[in-house]
JSON list of C-alpha atoms in Angstrom, two decimals:
[
{"chain": "A", "resi": 230, "resn": "MET", "atom": "CA", "xyz": [-222.83, 120.27, -154.58]},
{"chain": "A", "resi": 231, "resn": "CYS", "atom": "CA", "xyz": [-219.68, 118.39, -152.70]},
{"chain": "A", "resi": 232, "resn": "GLY", "atom": "CA", "xyz": [-216.83, 121.25, -153.45]},
{"chain": "A", "resi": 233, "resn": "LYS", "atom": "CA", "xyz": [-215.32, 118.92, -155.83]},
{"chain": "A", "resi": 234, "resn": "PRO", "atom": "CA", "xyz": [-214.45, 121.25, -159.67]},
{"chain": "A", "resi": 235, "resn": "THR", "atom": "CA", "xyz": [-217.17, 120.44, -162.16]},
{"chain": "A", "resi": 236, "resn": "ARG", "atom": "CA", "xyz": [-216.09, 119.56, -165.99]},
{"chain": "A", "resi": 237, "resn": "ARG", "atom": "CA", "xyz": [-217.68, 122.84, -168.27]},
{"chain": "A", "resi": 238, "resn": "PRO", "atom": "CA", "xyz": [-219.42, 121.24, -170.64]},
{"chain": "A", "resi": 239, "resn": "GLY", "atom": "CA", "xyz": [-219.05, 121.95, -174.25]},
{"chain": "A", "resi": 240, "resn": "ARG", "atom": "CA", "xyz": [-223.08, 123.30, -174.50]},
{"chain": "A", "resi": 241, "resn": "GLY", "atom": "CA", "xyz": [-225.84, 123.41, -172.88]},
{"chain": "A", "resi": 242, "resn": "ARG", "atom": "CA", "xyz": [-226.29, 123.97, -168.54]},
{"chain": "A", "resi": 243, "resn": "PRO", "atom": "CA", "xyz": [-223.40, 123.45, -166.78]},
{"chain": "A", "resi": 244, "resn": "PRO", "atom": "CA", "xyz": [-223.33, 120.68, -164.80]},
{"chain": "A", "resi": 245, "resn": "VAL", "atom": "CA", "xyz": [-224.59, 120.56, -161.23]},
{"chain": "A", "resi": 246, "resn": "TYR", "atom": "CA", "xyz": [-223.24, 117.29, -160.00]},
{"chain": "A", "resi": 247, "resn": "CYS", "atom": "CA", "xyz": [-219.22, 115.98, -160.57]},
{"chain": "A", "resi": 248, "resn": "SER", "atom": "CA", "xyz": [-220.66, 112.27, -160.52]},
{"chain": "A", "resi": 249, "resn": "ARG", "atom": "CA", "xyz": [-224.11, 110.23, -160.75]},
{"chain": "A", "resi": 250, "resn": "SER", "atom": "CA", "xyz": [-222.88, 108.89, -156.71]},
{"chain": "A", "resi": 251, "resn": "CYS", "atom": "CA", "xyz": [-222.56, 112.62, -155.86]},
{"chain": "A", "resi": 252, "resn": "GLN", "atom": "CA", "xyz": [-225.79, 113.79, -156.96]},
{"chain": "A", "resi": 253, "resn": "ALA", "atom": "CA", "xyz": [-227.65, 109.95, -155.49]},
{"chain": "A", "resi": 254, "resn": "ARG", "atom": "CA", "xyz": [-226.12, 110.98, -152.36]},
{"chain": "A", "resi": 255, "resn": "ALA", "atom": "CA", "xyz": [-228.15, 114.95, -152.59]},
{"chain": "A", "resi": 256, "resn": "TYR", "atom": "CA", "xyz": [-231.34, 112.55, -153.23]},
{"chain": "A", "resi": 257, "resn": "ARG", "atom": "CA", "xyz": [-230.60, 110.69, -150.25]},
{"chain": "A", "resi": 258, "resn": "ARG", "atom": "CA", "xyz": [-229.43, 113.65, -148.27]},
{"chain": "A", "resi": 259, "resn": "ARG", "atom": "CA", "xyz": [-232.93, 115.89, -149.28]},
{"chain": "A", "resi": 260, "resn": "ARG", "atom": "CA", "xyz": [-234.88, 112.45, -148.67]},
{"chain": "A", "resi": 261, "resn": "GLN", "atom": "CA", "xyz": [-233.95, 112.32, -144.51]},
{"chain": "A", "resi": 262, "resn": "PRO", "atom": "CA", "xyz": [-237.00, 114.07, -142.55]},
{"chain": "A", "resi": 263, "resn": "LEU", "atom": "CA", "xyz": [-235.03, 117.46, -141.10]},
{"chain": "A", "resi": 264, "resn": "PRO", "atom": "CA", "xyz": [-233.68, 116.97, -137.61]},
{"chain": "A", "resi": 265, "resn": "ALA", "atom": "CA", "xyz": [-236.41, 118.76, -134.79]},
{"chain": "A", "resi": 266, "resn": "PRO", "atom": "CA", "xyz": [-234.95, 122.25, -133.11]},
{"chain": "A", "resi": 267, "resn": "GLY", "atom": "CA", "xyz": [-233.20, 121.02, -129.99]},
{"chain": "A", "resi": 268, "resn": "THR", "atom": "CA", "xyz": [-231.78, 118.24, -131.45]},
{"chain": "A", "resi": 269, "resn": "PRO", "atom": "CA", "xyz": [-228.63, 117.40, -130.25]},
{"chain": "A", "resi": 270, "resn": "PRO", "atom": "CA", "xyz": [-226.20, 116.44, -133.64]},
{"chain": "A", "resi": 271, "resn": "ALA", "atom": "CA", "xyz": [-225.62, 113.27, -134.62]},
{"chain": "A", "resi": 272, "resn": "PRO", "atom": "CA", "xyz": [-222.48, 111.50, -132.93]},
{"chain": "A", "resi": 273, "resn": "ARG", "atom": "CA", "xyz": [-219.30, 111.92, -135.44]},
{"chain": "A", "resi": 274, "resn": "PRO", "atom": "CA", "xyz": [-218.17, 108.05, -136.75]},
{"chain": "A", "resi": 275, "resn": "THR", "atom": "CA", "xyz": [-215.13, 108.92, -134.61]},
{"chain": "A", "resi": 276, "resn": "ASP", "atom": "CA", "xyz": [-216.86, 109.59, -131.94]},
{"chain": "A", "resi": 277, "resn": "VAL", "atom": "CA", "xyz": [-218.71, 106.60, -131.75]},
{"chain": "A", "resi": 278, "resn": "ARG", "atom": "CA", "xyz": [-215.61, 104.88, -132.72]},
{"chain": "A", "resi": 279, "resn": "ALA", "atom": "CA", "xyz": [-213.68, 106.27, -129.50]},
{"chain": "A", "resi": 280, "resn": "ARG", "atom": "CA", "xyz": [-216.52, 105.43, -127.25]},
{"chain": "A", "resi": 281, "resn": "ARG", "atom": "CA", "xyz": [-216.26, 101.72, -128.61]},
{"chain": "A", "resi": 282, "resn": "ARG", "atom": "CA", "xyz": [-212.49, 101.60, -127.61]},
{"chain": "A", "resi": 283, "resn": "ARG", "atom": "CA", "xyz": [-213.36, 102.99, -123.76]},
{"chain": "A", "resi": 284, "resn": "ARG", "atom": "CA", "xyz": [-216.35, 100.97, -123.43]},
{"chain": "A", "resi": 285, "resn": "ILE", "atom": "CA", "xyz": [-213.99, 97.53, -124.45]},
{"chain": "A", "resi": 286, "resn": "ALA", "atom": "CA", "xyz": [-211.19, 98.56, -122.30]},
{"chain": "A", "resi": 287, "resn": "GLU", "atom": "CA", "xyz": [-213.33, 99.01, -119.19]},
{"chain": "A", "resi": 288, "resn": "ALA", "atom": "CA", "xyz": [-214.65, 95.80, -119.95]},
{"chain": "A", "resi": 289, "resn": "VAL", "atom": "CA", "xyz": [-210.70, 94.60, -119.19]},
{"chain": "A", "resi": 290, "resn": "TRP", "atom": "CA", "xyz": [-210.16, 97.22, -116.68]},
{"chain": "A", "resi": 291, "resn": "ARG", "atom": "CA", "xyz": [-212.84, 95.12, -114.94]},
{"chain": "A", "resi": 292, "resn": "ILE", "atom": "CA", "xyz": [-212.33, 91.75, -115.97]},
{"chain": "A", "resi": 293, "resn": "ALA", "atom": "CA", "xyz": [-208.54, 92.31, -114.41]},
{"chain": "A", "resi": 294, "resn": "ALA", "atom": "CA", "xyz": [-210.20, 93.92, -110.91]},
{"chain": "A", "resi": 295, "resn": "GLU", "atom": "CA", "xyz": [-212.40, 90.42, -110.45]},
{"chain": "A", "resi": 296, "resn": "GLN", "atom": "CA", "xyz": [-210.66, 87.75, -112.00]},
{"chain": "A", "resi": 297, "resn": "GLY", "atom": "CA", "xyz": [-207.54, 89.26, -113.09]},
{"chain": "A", "resi": 298, "resn": "LEU", "atom": "CA", "xyz": [-205.86, 89.53, -116.52]},
{"chain": "A", "resi": 299, "resn": "GLU", "atom": "CA", "xyz": [-205.51, 85.84, -116.89]},
{"chain": "A", "resi": 300, "resn": "ALA", "atom": "CA", "xyz": [-209.22, 85.65, -117.00]},
{"chain": "A", "resi": 301, "resn": "ALA", "atom": "CA", "xyz": [-209.60, 88.30, -119.61]},
{"chain": "A", "resi": 302, "resn": "SER", "atom": "CA", "xyz": [-210.10, 86.03, -123.53]},
{"chain": "A", "resi": 303, "resn": "MET", "atom": "CA", "xyz": [-211.31, 87.99, -125.69]},
{"chain": "A", "resi": 304, "resn": "ARG", "atom": "CA", "xyz": [-214.58, 86.00, -126.13]},
{"chain": "A", "resi": 305, "resn": "ARG", "atom": "CA", "xyz": [-215.02, 87.09, -122.35]},
{"chain": "A", "resi": 306, "resn": "ILE", "atom": "CA", "xyz": [-213.65, 90.81, -122.86]},
{"chain": "A", "resi": 307, "resn": "ALA", "atom": "CA", "xyz": [-216.65, 91.03, -125.84]},
{"chain": "A", "resi": 308, "resn": "ALA", "atom": "CA", "xyz": [-219.26, 89.21, -123.73]},
{"chain": "A", "resi": 309, "resn": "GLU", "atom": "CA", "xyz": [-218.04, 91.68, -120.93]},
{"chain": "A", "resi": 310, "resn": "ALA", "atom": "CA", "xyz": [-218.50, 94.34, -123.23]},
{"chain": "A", "resi": 311, "resn": "ARG", "atom": "CA", "xyz": [-221.51, 93.44, -124.02]},
{"chain": "A", "resi": 312, "resn": "VAL", "atom": "CA", "xyz": [-220.13, 93.23, -127.83]},
{"chain": "A", "resi": 313, "resn": "SER", "atom": "CA", "xyz": [-219.50, 91.43, -130.17]},
{"chain": "A", "resi": 314, "resn": "LEU", "atom": "CA", "xyz": [-216.16, 89.08, -130.58]},
{"chain": "A", "resi": 315, "resn": "ARG", "atom": "CA", "xyz": [-215.67, 90.86, -134.28]},
{"chain": "A", "resi": 316, "resn": "VAL", "atom": "CA", "xyz": [-216.09, 93.91, -133.55]},
{"chain": "A", "resi": 317, "resn": "VAL", "atom": "CA", "xyz": [-213.67, 93.72, -130.52]},
{"chain": "A", "resi": 318, "resn": "GLN", "atom": "CA", "xyz": [-211.22, 92.42, -133.27]},
{"chain": "A", "resi": 319, "resn": "TYR", "atom": "CA", "xyz": [-212.80, 95.60, -135.76]},
{"chain": "A", "resi": 320, "resn": "HIS", "atom": "CA", "xyz": [-211.19, 97.68, -133.58]},
{"chain": "A", "resi": 321, "resn": "PHE", "atom": "CA", "xyz": [-207.94, 96.43, -131.76]},
{"chain": "A", "resi": 322, "resn": "ASP", "atom": "CA", "xyz": [-205.61, 93.88, -133.64]},
{"chain": "A", "resi": 323, "resn": "SER", "atom": "CA", "xyz": [-204.33, 92.00, -130.50]},
{"chain": "A", "resi": 324, "resn": "LYS", "atom": "CA", "xyz": [-205.05, 90.46, -127.12]},
{"chain": "A", "resi": 325, "resn": "HIS", "atom": "CA", "xyz": [-202.12, 92.14, -125.96]},
{"chain": "A", "resi": 326, "resn": "ALA", "atom": "CA", "xyz": [-202.47, 95.64, -128.52]},
{"chain": "A", "resi": 327, "resn": "LEU", "atom": "CA", "xyz": [-206.22, 96.00, -126.71]},
{"chain": "A", "resi": 328, "resn": "MET", "atom": "CA", "xyz": [-203.99, 95.14, -123.21]},
{"chain": "A", "resi": 329, "resn": "VAL", "atom": "CA", "xyz": [-201.66, 98.16, -123.71]},
{"chain": "A", "resi": 330, "resn": "ASP", "atom": "CA", "xyz": [-204.20, 100.31, -125.46]},
{"chain": "A", "resi": 331, "resn": "ALA", "atom": "CA", "xyz": [-206.28, 99.54, -121.89]},
{"chain": "A", "resi": 332, "resn": "LEU", "atom": "CA", "xyz": [-203.15, 100.49, -120.03]},
{"chain": "A", "resi": 333, "resn": "ARG", "atom": "CA", "xyz": [-202.84, 103.64, -121.06]},
{"chain": "A", "resi": 334, "resn": "LEU", "atom": "CA", "xyz": [-207.19, 105.07, -120.75]},
{"chain": "A", "resi": 335, "resn": "LEU", "atom": "CA", "xyz": [-206.59, 103.82, -117.69]},
{"chain": "A", "resi": 336, "resn": "HIS", "atom": "CA", "xyz": [-203.62, 106.44, -116.66]},
{"chain": "A", "resi": 337, "resn": "GLU", "atom": "CA", "xyz": [-205.77, 108.72, -118.67]},
{"chain": "A", "resi": 338, "resn": "GLU", "atom": "CA", "xyz": [-208.88, 108.59, -117.04]},
{"chain": "A", "resi": 339, "resn": "ASN", "atom": "CA", "xyz": [-207.22, 108.24, -113.42]},
{"chain": "A", "resi": 340, "resn": "GLU", "atom": "CA", "xyz": [-204.74, 111.65, -114.62]},
{"chain": "A", "resi": 341, "resn": "ARG", "atom": "CA", "xyz": [-208.13, 113.31, -115.17]},
{"chain": "A", "resi": 342, "resn": "LEU", "atom": "CA", "xyz": [-210.11, 112.38, -112.09]},
{"chain": "A", "resi": 343, "resn": "ALA", "atom": "CA", "xyz": [-207.36, 113.15, -109.94]},
{"chain": "A", "resi": 344, "resn": "ARG", "atom": "CA", "xyz": [-206.97, 116.42, -111.22]},
{"chain": "A", "resi": 345, "resn": "GLY", "atom": "CA", "xyz": [-210.19, 117.12, -110.77]},
{"chain": "A", "resi": 346, "resn": "ARG", "atom": "CA", "xyz": [-210.12, 116.44, -107.29]},
{"chain": "A", "resi": 347, "resn": "ILE", "atom": "CA", "xyz": [-206.19, 118.13, -106.41]},
{"chain": "A", "resi": 348, "resn": "PRO", "atom": "CA", "xyz": [-206.49, 121.87, -105.04]},
{"chain": "A", "resi": 349, "resn": "TYR", "atom": "CA", "xyz": [-203.27, 123.42, -107.40]},
{"chain": "A", "resi": 350, "resn": "ASP", "atom": "CA", "xyz": [-202.17, 125.50, -104.99]},
{"chain": "A", "resi": 351, "resn": "MET", "atom": "CA", "xyz": [-198.46, 125.78, -104.27]},
{"chain": "A", "resi": 352, "resn": "THR", "atom": "CA", "xyz": [-198.73, 128.44, -101.64]},
{"chain": "A", "resi": 353, "resn": "GLU", "atom": "CA", "xyz": [-199.66, 125.61, -98.94]},
{"chain": "A", "resi": 354, "resn": "PRO", "atom": "CA", "xyz": [-197.37, 122.40, -100.40]},
{"chain": "A", "resi": 355, "resn": "CYS", "atom": "CA", "xyz": [-198.20, 120.01, -97.44]},
{"chain": "A", "resi": 356, "resn": "ALA", "atom": "CA", "xyz": [-201.32, 120.80, -97.92]},
{"chain": "A", "resi": 357, "resn": "LEU", "atom": "CA", "xyz": [-200.99, 119.76, -101.87]},
{"chain": "A", "resi": 358, "resn": "LEU", "atom": "CA", "xyz": [-198.65, 117.31, -101.10]},
{"chain": "A", "resi": 359, "resn": "ARG", "atom": "CA", "xyz": [-201.18, 115.71, -98.74]},
{"chain": "A", "resi": 360, "resn": "ALA", "atom": "CA", "xyz": [-204.05, 115.39, -101.74]},
{"chain": "A", "resi": 361, "resn": "VAL", "atom": "CA", "xyz": [-201.22, 114.10, -103.54]},
{"chain": "A", "resi": 362, "resn": "LEU", "atom": "CA", "xyz": [-200.15, 111.00, -101.75]},
{"chain": "A", "resi": 363, "resn": "ASP", "atom": "CA", "xyz": [-204.11, 110.55, -101.09]},
{"chain": "A", "resi": 364, "resn": "GLU", "atom": "CA", "xyz": [-204.35, 109.81, -104.76]},
{"chain": "A", "resi": 365, "resn": "PHE", "atom": "CA", "xyz": [-203.10, 106.50, -104.09]},
{"chain": "A", "resi": 366, "resn": "LEU", "atom": "CA", "xyz": [-205.27, 105.15, -101.09]},
{"chain": "A", "resi": 367, "resn": "PRO", "atom": "CA", "xyz": [-208.63, 103.74, -102.04]},
{"chain": "A", "resi": 368, "resn": "LEU", "atom": "CA", "xyz": [-211.04, 106.02, -100.62]},
{"chain": "A", "resi": 369, "resn": "ASP", "atom": "CA", "xyz": [-213.50, 105.44, -102.69]},
{"chain": "A", "resi": 370, "resn": "GLU", "atom": "CA", "xyz": [-214.76, 102.53, -104.96]},
{"chain": "A", "resi": 371, "resn": "GLN", "atom": "CA", "xyz": [-213.27, 104.28, -108.11]},
{"chain": "A", "resi": 372, "resn": "ARG", "atom": "CA", "xyz": [-209.77, 104.49, -106.54]},
{"chain": "A", "resi": 373, "resn": "ALA", "atom": "CA", "xyz": [-210.22, 100.81, -104.29]},
{"chain": "A", "resi": 374, "resn": "PHE", "atom": "CA", "xyz": [-211.00, 99.91, -108.43]},
{"chain": "A", "resi": 375, "resn": "ALA", "atom": "CA", "xyz": [-208.30, 101.11, -110.15]},
{"chain": "A", "resi": 376, "resn": "LEU", "atom": "CA", "xyz": [-205.41, 100.55, -107.52]},
{"chain": "A", "resi": 377, "resn": "ARG", "atom": "CA", "xyz": [-207.01, 96.69, -108.27]},
{"chain": "A", "resi": 378, "resn": "VAL", "atom": "CA", "xyz": [-206.43, 97.21, -111.91]},
{"chain": "A", "resi": 379, "resn": "PHE", "atom": "CA", "xyz": [-202.80, 98.11, -111.48]},
{"chain": "A", "resi": 380, "resn": "THR", "atom": "CA", "xyz": [-202.37, 95.40, -109.71]},
{"chain": "A", "resi": 381, "resn": "ALA", "atom": "CA", "xyz": [-203.24, 93.19, -111.88]},
{"chain": "A", "resi": 382, "resn": "TYR", "atom": "CA", "xyz": [-201.61, 94.62, -114.63]},
{"chain": "A", "resi": 383, "resn": "TYR", "atom": "CA", "xyz": [-197.88, 94.94, -111.80]},
{"chain": "A", "resi": 384, "resn": "ALA", "atom": "CA", "xyz": [-198.23, 91.34, -112.35]},
{"chain": "A", "resi": 385, "resn": "ARG", "atom": "CA", "xyz": [-198.37, 91.00, -116.20]},
{"chain": "A", "resi": 386, "resn": "SER", "atom": "CA", "xyz": [-195.60, 94.15, -116.65]},
{"chain": "A", "resi": 387, "resn": "LEU", "atom": "CA", "xyz": [-193.11, 91.69, -114.74]},
{"chain": "A", "resi": 388, "resn": "THR", "atom": "CA", "xyz": [-192.86, 89.59, -117.90]},
{"chain": "A", "resi": 389, "resn": "ASP", "atom": "CA", "xyz": [-194.23, 91.98, -120.51]},
{"chain": "A", "resi": 390, "resn": "PRO", "atom": "CA", "xyz": [-191.52, 94.97, -121.85]},
{"chain": "A", "resi": 391, "resn": "VAL", "atom": "CA", "xyz": [-193.89, 96.99, -123.47]},
{"chain": "A", "resi": 392, "resn": "LEU", "atom": "CA", "xyz": [-196.90, 97.00, -120.93]},
{"chain": "A", "resi": 393, "resn": "ALA", "atom": "CA", "xyz": [-193.71, 97.60, -118.20]},
{"chain": "A", "resi": 394, "resn": "GLU", "atom": "CA", "xyz": [-193.24, 100.33, -120.23]},
{"chain": "A", "resi": 395, "resn": "VAL", "atom": "CA", "xyz": [-196.80, 102.16, -120.35]},
{"chain": "A", "resi": 396, "resn": "PHE", "atom": "CA", "xyz": [-197.01, 100.44, -116.59]},
{"chain": "A", "resi": 397, "resn": "LEU", "atom": "CA", "xyz": [-193.82, 101.74, -115.38]},
{"chain": "A", "resi": 398, "resn": "ALA", "atom": "CA", "xyz": [-192.62, 105.42, -117.28]},
{"chain": "A", "resi": 399, "resn": "ALA", "atom": "CA", "xyz": [-189.04, 105.64, -117.01]},
{"chain": "A", "resi": 400, "resn": "GLU", "atom": "CA", "xyz": [-189.00, 109.54, -116.51]},
{"chain": "A", "resi": 401, "resn": "GLN", "atom": "CA", "xyz": [-191.17, 109.27, -112.90]},
{"chain": "A", "resi": 402, "resn": "PRO", "atom": "CA", "xyz": [-193.98, 111.34, -113.04]},
{"chain": "A", "resi": 403, "resn": "LEU", "atom": "CA", "xyz": [-194.96, 110.87, -109.72]},
{"chain": "A", "resi": 404, "resn": "GLU", "atom": "CA", "xyz": [-191.82, 111.21, -108.09]},
{"chain": "A", "resi": 405, "resn": "ARG", "atom": "CA", "xyz": [-190.72, 114.28, -110.17]},
{"chain": "A", "resi": 406, "resn": "LEU", "atom": "CA", "xyz": [-193.73, 116.13, -108.90]},
{"chain": "A", "resi": 407, "resn": "VAL", "atom": "CA", "xyz": [-193.85, 115.01, -105.14]},
{"chain": "A", "resi": 408, "resn": "ALA", "atom": "CA", "xyz": [-190.09, 115.96, -105.15]},
{"chain": "A", "resi": 409, "resn": "GLU", "atom": "CA", "xyz": [-190.84, 119.48, -106.63]},
{"chain": "A", "resi": 410, "resn": "ILE", "atom": "CA", "xyz": [-193.95, 120.35, -103.91]},
{"chain": "A", "resi": 411, "resn": "ILE", "atom": "CA", "xyz": [-191.37, 119.41, -101.67]},
{"chain": "A", "resi": 412, "resn": "GLY", "atom": "CA", "xyz": [-188.67, 121.73, -103.61]},
{"chain": "A", "resi": 413, "resn": "VAL", "atom": "CA", "xyz": [-191.10, 124.69, -103.01]},
{"chain": "A", "resi": 414, "resn": "GLY", "atom": "CA", "xyz": [-191.38, 124.13, -99.43]},
{"chain": "A", "resi": 415, "resn": "GLU", "atom": "CA", "xyz": [-187.68, 124.32, -99.35]},
{"chain": "A", "resi": 416, "resn": "ALA", "atom": "CA", "xyz": [-188.00, 127.35, -101.46]},
{"chain": "A", "resi": 417, "resn": "ALA", "atom": "CA", "xyz": [-190.23, 129.06, -98.52]},
{"chain": "A", "resi": 418, "resn": "GLY", "atom": "CA", "xyz": [-188.23, 128.08, -95.86]},
{"chain": "A", "resi": 419, "resn": "SER", "atom": "CA", "xyz": [-191.15, 125.32, -94.55]},
{"chain": "A", "resi": 420, "resn": "THR", "atom": "CA", "xyz": [-189.07, 122.09, -94.65]},
{"chain": "A", "resi": 421, "resn": "ALA", "atom": "CA", "xyz": [-186.35, 120.65, -92.41]},
{"chain": "A", "resi": 422, "resn": "SER", "atom": "CA", "xyz": [-183.04, 121.37, -92.82]},
{"chain": "A", "resi": 423, "resn": "GLY", "atom": "CA", "xyz": [-180.92, 118.22, -94.63]},
{"chain": "A", "resi": 424, "resn": "ILE", "atom": "CA", "xyz": [-183.39, 116.75, -96.40]},
{"chain": "A", "resi": 425, "resn": "ASP", "atom": "CA", "xyz": [-182.36, 115.02, -99.49]},
{"chain": "A", "resi": 426, "resn": "ARG", "atom": "CA", "xyz": [-186.41, 116.24, -101.92]},
{"chain": "A", "resi": 427, "resn": "VAL", "atom": "CA", "xyz": [-185.34, 113.59, -103.99]},
{"chain": "A", "resi": 428, "resn": "HIS", "atom": "CA", "xyz": [-185.21, 110.53, -102.04]},
{"chain": "A", "resi": 429, "resn": "GLU", "atom": "CA", "xyz": [-187.77, 112.04, -99.76]},
{"chain": "A", "resi": 430, "resn": "ALA", "atom": "CA", "xyz": [-190.03, 111.79, -102.46]},
{"chain": "A", "resi": 431, "resn": "ASP", "atom": "CA", "xyz": [-189.27, 108.34, -104.04]},
{"chain": "A", "resi": 432, "resn": "LEU", "atom": "CA", "xyz": [-189.65, 106.96, -100.16]},
{"chain": "A", "resi": 433, "resn": "LEU", "atom": "CA", "xyz": [-192.72, 108.86, -100.44]},
{"chain": "A", "resi": 434, "resn": "VAL", "atom": "CA", "xyz": [-194.13, 107.43, -103.17]},
{"chain": "A", "resi": 435, "resn": "SER", "atom": "CA", "xyz": [-193.65, 104.00, -103.08]},
{"chain": "A", "resi": 436, "resn": "GLY", "atom": "CA", "xyz": [-194.55, 103.74, -98.80]},
{"chain": "A", "resi": 437, "resn": "ALA", "atom": "CA", "xyz": [-197.74, 105.31, -100.39]},
{"chain": "A", "resi": 438, "resn": "ILE", "atom": "CA", "xyz": [-198.61, 102.68, -103.10]},
{"chain": "A", "resi": 439, "resn": "GLY", "atom": "CA", "xyz": [-197.64, 100.05, -100.23]},
{"chain": "A", "resi": 440, "resn": "LEU", "atom": "CA", "xyz": [-200.08, 101.74, -98.10]},
{"chain": "A", "resi": 441, "resn": "GLY", "atom": "CA", "xyz": [-202.90, 101.27, -100.35]},
{"chain": "A", "resi": 442, "resn": "LEU", "atom": "CA", "xyz": [-202.67, 97.78, -101.39]},
{"chain": "A", "resi": 443, "resn": "ASP", "atom": "CA", "xyz": [-202.56, 97.07, -97.64]},
{"chain": "A", "resi": 444, "resn": "VAL", "atom": "CA", "xyz": [-205.57, 99.11, -97.05]},
{"chain": "A", "resi": 445, "resn": "LEU", "atom": "CA", "xyz": [-207.73, 96.87, -100.16]},
{"chain": "A", "resi": 446, "resn": "HIS", "atom": "CA", "xyz": [-206.35, 93.66, -98.27]},
{"chain": "A", "resi": 447, "resn": "GLY", "atom": "CA", "xyz": [-207.45, 94.90, -95.36]},
{"chain": "A", "resi": 448, "resn": "ARG", "atom": "CA", "xyz": [-203.77, 94.58, -93.46]},
{"chain": "A", "resi": 449, "resn": "ARG", "atom": "CA", "xyz": [-204.31, 98.27, -92.43]},
{"chain": "A", "resi": 450, "resn": "SER", "atom": "CA", "xyz": [-206.94, 100.39, -92.03]},
{"chain": "A", "resi": 451, "resn": "LEU", "atom": "CA", "xyz": [-207.31, 103.90, -93.65]},
{"chain": "A", "resi": 452, "resn": "ALA", "atom": "CA", "xyz": [-206.96, 105.76, -90.72]},
{"chain": "A", "resi": 453, "resn": "ASP", "atom": "CA", "xyz": [-203.72, 104.17, -90.01]},
{"chain": "A", "resi": 454, "resn": "VAL", "atom": "CA", "xyz": [-202.25, 105.18, -92.92]},
{"chain": "A", "resi": 455, "resn": "ARG", "atom": "CA", "xyz": [-203.05, 108.49, -92.89]},
{"chain": "A", "resi": 456, "resn": "THR", "atom": "CA", "xyz": [-201.40, 108.58, -89.24]},
{"chain": "A", "resi": 457, "resn": "VAL", "atom": "CA", "xyz": [-197.86, 106.79, -91.19]},
{"chain": "A", "resi": 458, "resn": "LEU", "atom": "CA", "xyz": [-198.39, 109.48, -93.48]},
{"chain": "A", "resi": 459, "resn": "GLU", "atom": "CA", "xyz": [-199.01, 112.25, -91.62]},
{"chain": "A", "resi": 460, "resn": "TYR", "atom": "CA", "xyz": [-195.43, 111.58, -89.76]},
{"chain": "A", "resi": 461, "resn": "HIS", "atom": "CA", "xyz": [-192.95, 111.46, -92.57]},
{"chain": "A", "resi": 462, "resn": "LEU", "atom": "CA", "xyz": [-195.63, 114.69, -93.83]},
{"chain": "A", "resi": 463, "resn": "ARG", "atom": "CA", "xyz": [-194.78, 115.76, -91.18]},
{"chain": "A", "resi": 464, "resn": "ARG", "atom": "CA", "xyz": [-191.53, 115.44, -90.49]},
{"chain": "A", "resi": 465, "resn": "ILE", "atom": "CA", "xyz": [-190.38, 117.10, -94.26]},
{"chain": "A", "resi": 466, "resn": "PHE", "atom": "CA", "xyz": [-192.91, 119.96, -92.85]},
{"chain": "A", "resi": 467, "resn": "PRO", "atom": "CA", "xyz": [-191.90, 120.01, -89.90]},
{"chain": "A", "resi": 468, "resn": "ASP", "atom": "CA", "xyz": [-193.78, 123.80, -88.24]},
{"chain": "A", "resi": 469, "resn": "THR", "atom": "CA", "xyz": [-197.12, 123.46, -90.83]},
{"chain": "A", "resi": 470, "resn": "THR", "atom": "CA", "xyz": [-200.70, 123.27, -89.75]},
{"chain": "A", "resi": 471, "resn": "GLY", "atom": "CA", "xyz": [-202.48, 120.52, -89.78]},
{"chain": "A", "resi": 472, "resn": "THR", "atom": "CA", "xyz": [-205.60, 120.40, -92.19]},
{"chain": "A", "resi": 473, "resn": "PRO", "atom": "CA", "xyz": [-207.99, 117.85, -92.09]},
{"chain": "A", "resi": 474, "resn": "HIS", "atom": "CA", "xyz": [-208.52, 115.36, -94.57]},
{"chain": "A", "resi": 475, "resn": "PRO", "atom": "CA", "xyz": [-211.68, 116.51, -96.80]},
{"chain": "A", "resi": 476, "resn": "THR", "atom": "CA", "xyz": [-214.60, 113.72, -97.13]},
{"chain": "A", "resi": 477, "resn": "PRO", "atom": "CA", "xyz": [-214.17, 111.81, -100.47]},
{"chain": "A", "resi": 478, "resn": "ARG", "atom": "CA", "xyz": [-216.48, 112.05, -102.92]},
{"chain": "A", "resi": 479, "resn": "PRO", "atom": "CA", "xyz": [-218.80, 109.27, -104.13]},
{"chain": "A", "resi": 480, "resn": "ASN", "atom": "CA", "xyz": [-217.44, 107.97, -107.17]},
{"chain": "A", "resi": 481, "resn": "THR", "atom": "CA", "xyz": [-218.12, 104.90, -108.59]},
{"chain": "A", "resi": 482, "resn": "GLY", "atom": "CA", "xyz": [-215.84, 104.07, -110.92]},
{"chain": "A", "resi": 483, "resn": "PRO", "atom": "CA", "xyz": [-215.86, 104.22, -114.54]},
{"chain": "A", "resi": 484, "resn": "SER", "atom": "CA", "xyz": [-219.23, 104.14, -116.87]},
{"chain": "A", "resi": 485, "resn": "THR", "atom": "CA", "xyz": [-220.77, 100.84, -118.63]},
{"chain": "A", "resi": 486, "resn": "ASP", "atom": "CA", "xyz": [-222.91, 103.22, -121.26]}
]
């Protein structure tokens, strides 16, 4: 019944079950009612575990965004996630492991959302670069929320090497992506002569992040920040016709399911 081999007796009928426990499981399955047509399959244990870990991580994000990571005690996280402290301790060995895993999940979530928003079209490198830089600005609730969480993590990463390793990737993927986009424009002859795409990428990424924080703090308006970024794009791509910024779609941030 379960697929395991059964012993063939010297006489009598061959056994159907490999053990009494296998027989008991088969009996319980027969007693369970069949699902109605169209009923979705029951979630697998691995799916339930992943959703529970995600729910706990989202609680860390909300606390970090509103009060900072210093307020994220295990009890506070459990209360925010609406689970027991035992559940949090079951899924994560320690508070530090939870902090690191929540940061990794936030990176993955941001990358997933950014891929859906950015039109990957290397035939228009300036427009593509503009869309990439938009991801560093608090254009909607989700991006503003993520920026606040990352700011809380940045402060902690200054004294936590493990968090710093997750927070600041050594290979600098964002800078490499921006440099690659500028390089495509350079190969097509649409960039200004004599620019260094690596240095330009470093300036654009760090500048966009800092300007995004200024918007969060209310020191600059979003329109002012976009004017500054557009100035630098025009310096790199002097002959490119401007493309209007799309109206950002509303995004309410991570779910609480």
